[in-house]
Short mmCIF file of C-alpha atoms in Angstrom, two decimals:
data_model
loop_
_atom_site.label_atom_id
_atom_site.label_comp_id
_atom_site.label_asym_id
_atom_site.label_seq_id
_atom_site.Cartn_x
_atom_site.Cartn_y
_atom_site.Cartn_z
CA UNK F 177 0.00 0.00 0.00
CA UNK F 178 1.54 3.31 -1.26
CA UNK F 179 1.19 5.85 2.28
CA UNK F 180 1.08 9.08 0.04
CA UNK F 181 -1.69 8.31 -1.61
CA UNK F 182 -4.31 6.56 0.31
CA UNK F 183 -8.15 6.33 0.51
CA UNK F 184 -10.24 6.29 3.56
CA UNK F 185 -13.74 5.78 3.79
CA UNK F 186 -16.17 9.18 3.40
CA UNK F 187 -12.95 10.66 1.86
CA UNK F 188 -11.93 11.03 -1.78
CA UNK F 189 -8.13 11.01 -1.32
CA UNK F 190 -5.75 12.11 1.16
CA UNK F 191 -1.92 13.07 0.02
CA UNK F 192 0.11 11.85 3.41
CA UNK F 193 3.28 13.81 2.28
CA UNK F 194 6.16 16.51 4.32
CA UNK F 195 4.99 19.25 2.41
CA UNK F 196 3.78 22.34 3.62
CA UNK F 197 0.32 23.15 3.21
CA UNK F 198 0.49 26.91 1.74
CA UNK F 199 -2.65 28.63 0.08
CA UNK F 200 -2.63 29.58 -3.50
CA UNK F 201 -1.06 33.28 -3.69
CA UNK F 202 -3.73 35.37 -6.18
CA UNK F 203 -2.08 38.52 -6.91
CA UNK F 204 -5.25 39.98 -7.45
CA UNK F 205 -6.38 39.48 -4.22
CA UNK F 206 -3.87 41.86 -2.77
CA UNK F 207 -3.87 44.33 -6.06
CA UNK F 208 -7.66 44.54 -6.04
CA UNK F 209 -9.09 44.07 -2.30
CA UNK F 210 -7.34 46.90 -0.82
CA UNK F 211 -8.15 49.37 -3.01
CA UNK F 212 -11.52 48.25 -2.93
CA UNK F 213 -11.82 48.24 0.93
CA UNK F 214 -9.43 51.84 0.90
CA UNK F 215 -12.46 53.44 -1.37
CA UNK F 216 -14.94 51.76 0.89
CA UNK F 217 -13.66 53.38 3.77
CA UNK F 218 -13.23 56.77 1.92
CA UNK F 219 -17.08 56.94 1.49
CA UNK F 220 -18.02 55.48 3.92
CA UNK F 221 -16.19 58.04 6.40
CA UNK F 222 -17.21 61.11 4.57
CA UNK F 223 -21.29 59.81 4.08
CA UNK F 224 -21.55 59.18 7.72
CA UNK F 225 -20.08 62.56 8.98
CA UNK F 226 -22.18 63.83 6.96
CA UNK F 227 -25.27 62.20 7.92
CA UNK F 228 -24.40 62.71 11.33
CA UNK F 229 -24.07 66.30 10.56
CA UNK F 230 -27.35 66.81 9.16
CA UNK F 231 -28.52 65.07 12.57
CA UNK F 232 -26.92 67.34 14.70
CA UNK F 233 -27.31 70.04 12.79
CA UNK F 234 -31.07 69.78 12.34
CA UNK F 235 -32.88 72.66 14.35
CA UNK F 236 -35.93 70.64 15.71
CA UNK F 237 -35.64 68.17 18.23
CA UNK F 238 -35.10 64.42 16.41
CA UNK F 239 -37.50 61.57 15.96
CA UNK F 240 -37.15 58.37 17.58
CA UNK F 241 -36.49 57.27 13.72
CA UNK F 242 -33.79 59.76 13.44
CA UNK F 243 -32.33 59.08 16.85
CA UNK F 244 -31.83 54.86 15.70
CA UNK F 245 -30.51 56.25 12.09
CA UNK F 246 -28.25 58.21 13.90
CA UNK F 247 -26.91 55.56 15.73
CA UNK F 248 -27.08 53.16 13.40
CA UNK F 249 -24.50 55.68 10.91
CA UNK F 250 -22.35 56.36 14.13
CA UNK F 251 -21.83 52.67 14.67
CA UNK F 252 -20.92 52.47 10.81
CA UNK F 253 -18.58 55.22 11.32
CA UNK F 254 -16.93 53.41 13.79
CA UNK F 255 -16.37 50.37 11.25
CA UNK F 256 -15.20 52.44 8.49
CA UNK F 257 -12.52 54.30 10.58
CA UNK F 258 -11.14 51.27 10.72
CA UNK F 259 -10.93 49.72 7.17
CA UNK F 260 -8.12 50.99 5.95
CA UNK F 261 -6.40 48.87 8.77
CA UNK F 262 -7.87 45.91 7.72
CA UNK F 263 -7.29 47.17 3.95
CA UNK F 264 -3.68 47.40 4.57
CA UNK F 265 -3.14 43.61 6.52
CA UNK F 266 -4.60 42.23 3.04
CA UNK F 267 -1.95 44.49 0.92
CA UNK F 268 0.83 42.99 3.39
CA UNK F 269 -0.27 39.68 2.18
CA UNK F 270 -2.32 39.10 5.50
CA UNK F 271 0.98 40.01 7.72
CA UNK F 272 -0.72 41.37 10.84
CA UNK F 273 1.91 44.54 12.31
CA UNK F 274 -0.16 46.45 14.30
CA UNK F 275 -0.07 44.86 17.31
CA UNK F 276 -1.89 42.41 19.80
CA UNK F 277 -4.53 45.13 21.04
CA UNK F 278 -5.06 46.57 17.92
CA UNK F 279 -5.97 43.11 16.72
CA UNK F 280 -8.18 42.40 19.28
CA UNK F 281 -9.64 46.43 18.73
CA UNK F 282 -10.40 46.07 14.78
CA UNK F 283 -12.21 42.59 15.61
CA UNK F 284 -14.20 44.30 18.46
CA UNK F 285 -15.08 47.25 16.45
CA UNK F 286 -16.01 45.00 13.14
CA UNK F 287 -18.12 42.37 15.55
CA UNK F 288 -19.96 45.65 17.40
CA UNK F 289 -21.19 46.77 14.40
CA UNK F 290 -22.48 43.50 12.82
CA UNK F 291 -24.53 42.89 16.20
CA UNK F 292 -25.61 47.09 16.81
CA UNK F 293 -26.08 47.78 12.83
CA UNK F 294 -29.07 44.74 12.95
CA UNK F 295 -30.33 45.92 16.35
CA UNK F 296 -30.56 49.54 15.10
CA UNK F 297 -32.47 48.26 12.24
CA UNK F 298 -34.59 46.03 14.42
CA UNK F 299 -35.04 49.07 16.47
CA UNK F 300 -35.97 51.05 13.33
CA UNK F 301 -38.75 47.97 12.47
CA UNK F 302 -40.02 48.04 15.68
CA UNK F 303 -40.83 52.12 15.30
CA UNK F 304 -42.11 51.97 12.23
CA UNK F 305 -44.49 48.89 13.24
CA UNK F 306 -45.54 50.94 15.59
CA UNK F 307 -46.13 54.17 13.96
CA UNK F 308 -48.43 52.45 11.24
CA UNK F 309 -50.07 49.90 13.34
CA UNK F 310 -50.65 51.09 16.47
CA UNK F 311 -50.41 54.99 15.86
CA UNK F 312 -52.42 55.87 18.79
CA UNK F 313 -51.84 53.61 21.44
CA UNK F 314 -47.76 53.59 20.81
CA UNK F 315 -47.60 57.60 21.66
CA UNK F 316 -45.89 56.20 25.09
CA UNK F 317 -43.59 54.38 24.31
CA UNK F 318 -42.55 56.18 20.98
CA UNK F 319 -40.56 58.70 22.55
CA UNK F 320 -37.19 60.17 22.42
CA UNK F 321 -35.94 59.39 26.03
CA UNK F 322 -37.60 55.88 25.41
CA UNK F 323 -35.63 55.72 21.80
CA UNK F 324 -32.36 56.98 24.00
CA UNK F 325 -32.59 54.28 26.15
CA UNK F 326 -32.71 51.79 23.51
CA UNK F 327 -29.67 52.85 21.46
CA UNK F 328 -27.56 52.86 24.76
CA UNK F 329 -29.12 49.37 25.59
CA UNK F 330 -28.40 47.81 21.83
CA UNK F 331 -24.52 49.70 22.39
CA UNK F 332 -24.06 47.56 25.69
CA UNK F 333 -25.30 44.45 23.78
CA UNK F 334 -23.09 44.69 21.16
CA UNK F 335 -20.25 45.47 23.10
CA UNK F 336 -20.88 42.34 25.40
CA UNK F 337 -21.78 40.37 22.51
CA UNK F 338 -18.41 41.09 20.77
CA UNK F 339 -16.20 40.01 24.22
CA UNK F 340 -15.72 36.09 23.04
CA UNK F 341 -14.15 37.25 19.64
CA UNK F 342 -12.01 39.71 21.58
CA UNK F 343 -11.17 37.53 24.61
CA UNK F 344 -10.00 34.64 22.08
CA UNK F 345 -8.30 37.19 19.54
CA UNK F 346 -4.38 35.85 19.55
CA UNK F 347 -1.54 36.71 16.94
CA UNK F 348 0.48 33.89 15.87
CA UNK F 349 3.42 33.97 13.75
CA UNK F 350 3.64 31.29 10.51
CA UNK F 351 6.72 28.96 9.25
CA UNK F 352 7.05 31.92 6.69
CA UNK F 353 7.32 34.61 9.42
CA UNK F 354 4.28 35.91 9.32
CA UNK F 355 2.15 37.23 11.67
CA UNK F 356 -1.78 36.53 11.82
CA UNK F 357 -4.54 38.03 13.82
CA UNK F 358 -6.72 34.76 14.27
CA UNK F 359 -9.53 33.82 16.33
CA UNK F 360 -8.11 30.86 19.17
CA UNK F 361 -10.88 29.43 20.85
CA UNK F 362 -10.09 26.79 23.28
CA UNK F 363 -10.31 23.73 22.30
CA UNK F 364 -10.96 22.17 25.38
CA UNK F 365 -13.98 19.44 25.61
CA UNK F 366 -15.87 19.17 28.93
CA UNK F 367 -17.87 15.73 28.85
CA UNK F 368 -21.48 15.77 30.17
CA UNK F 369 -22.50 12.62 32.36
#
């Protein structure tokens, strides 16, 4: 039986060989994402400010819609400031130099605003359900202290939500000298009896 080339059941093939396992290198992965992500960010930065602008700016006091939309473009402010970071670890050919806490800082940011951008929105839903549905009987609770509340409720969420992927955020360094910013969950088994 030839050991470099052997079947198992469930499997097509496995190679047994010394080698080491190294992922393809597309050059237009690291020519064309960055600039991508850099224009992204660009955009992204300058839309937000000024959306946030014309929130701030706006002389009468703001909706419980405009307070969530508000939030919701100050939370993707937050991830856009930080794209060019994660534009410039895919033009060093995924070499992470920035550092252990900025590592575990860009994953935090990027995991708060998955989790607050959809609770905005649900938030948003929720209003607007409310407004058309139940236009007189949702007066109450369709207020701005009450919309307040819920933006600083959906920021705590998010920010406890996104602990595990900072807590296991590690930086190891590759055969090739690299360093990656990886997530390194335990991988510990605890058996139930």
């Amino acid at each position: 039986m030839d050991p470099s080339n052997t079947s198992f059941p469930g499997n097509k093939d496995q190679n047994n060989t010394d080698e080491r396992c190294s992922f393809p290198s597309n050059d237009l992965t690291f020519s064309v994402i960055p600039p991508y992500i850099m224009i992204i960010a660009v955009l992204g930065i300058l839309l937000n400010i000024f959306v946030l602008m014309v929130f701030c700016l706006h002389k009468k006091s703001c909706t419980t819609a405009e307070i969530y939309l508000s939030n919701l473009a100050a939370a993707d402010l937050l991830l856009v400031l930080f794209l060019p970071i994660y534009a410039f670890y895919v033009l060093k050919h995924f070499d992470w130099i920035f550092g252990l806490a900025m590592c575990k800082l860009v994953n935090m940011i990027i995991l708060m605003n998955a989790y607050c951008s959809i609770y905005f929105l649900v938030l948003v839903s929720i209003d607007r359900y409310m407004a058309l549905v139940h236009p007189l009987s949702s007066e109450g609770i369709r207020r701005p202290k009450f919309a307040k509340l819920g933006c600083v409720v959906v920021w705590i969420l998010g920010f406890l939500f996104s602990l595990p992927g900072v807590i296991h955020r590690d930086l190891t360094t590759s055969y090739d000298n690299k360093t990656f910013c990886y997530l390194n969950f335990p991988t510990t088994t605890i058996k139930l009896t």
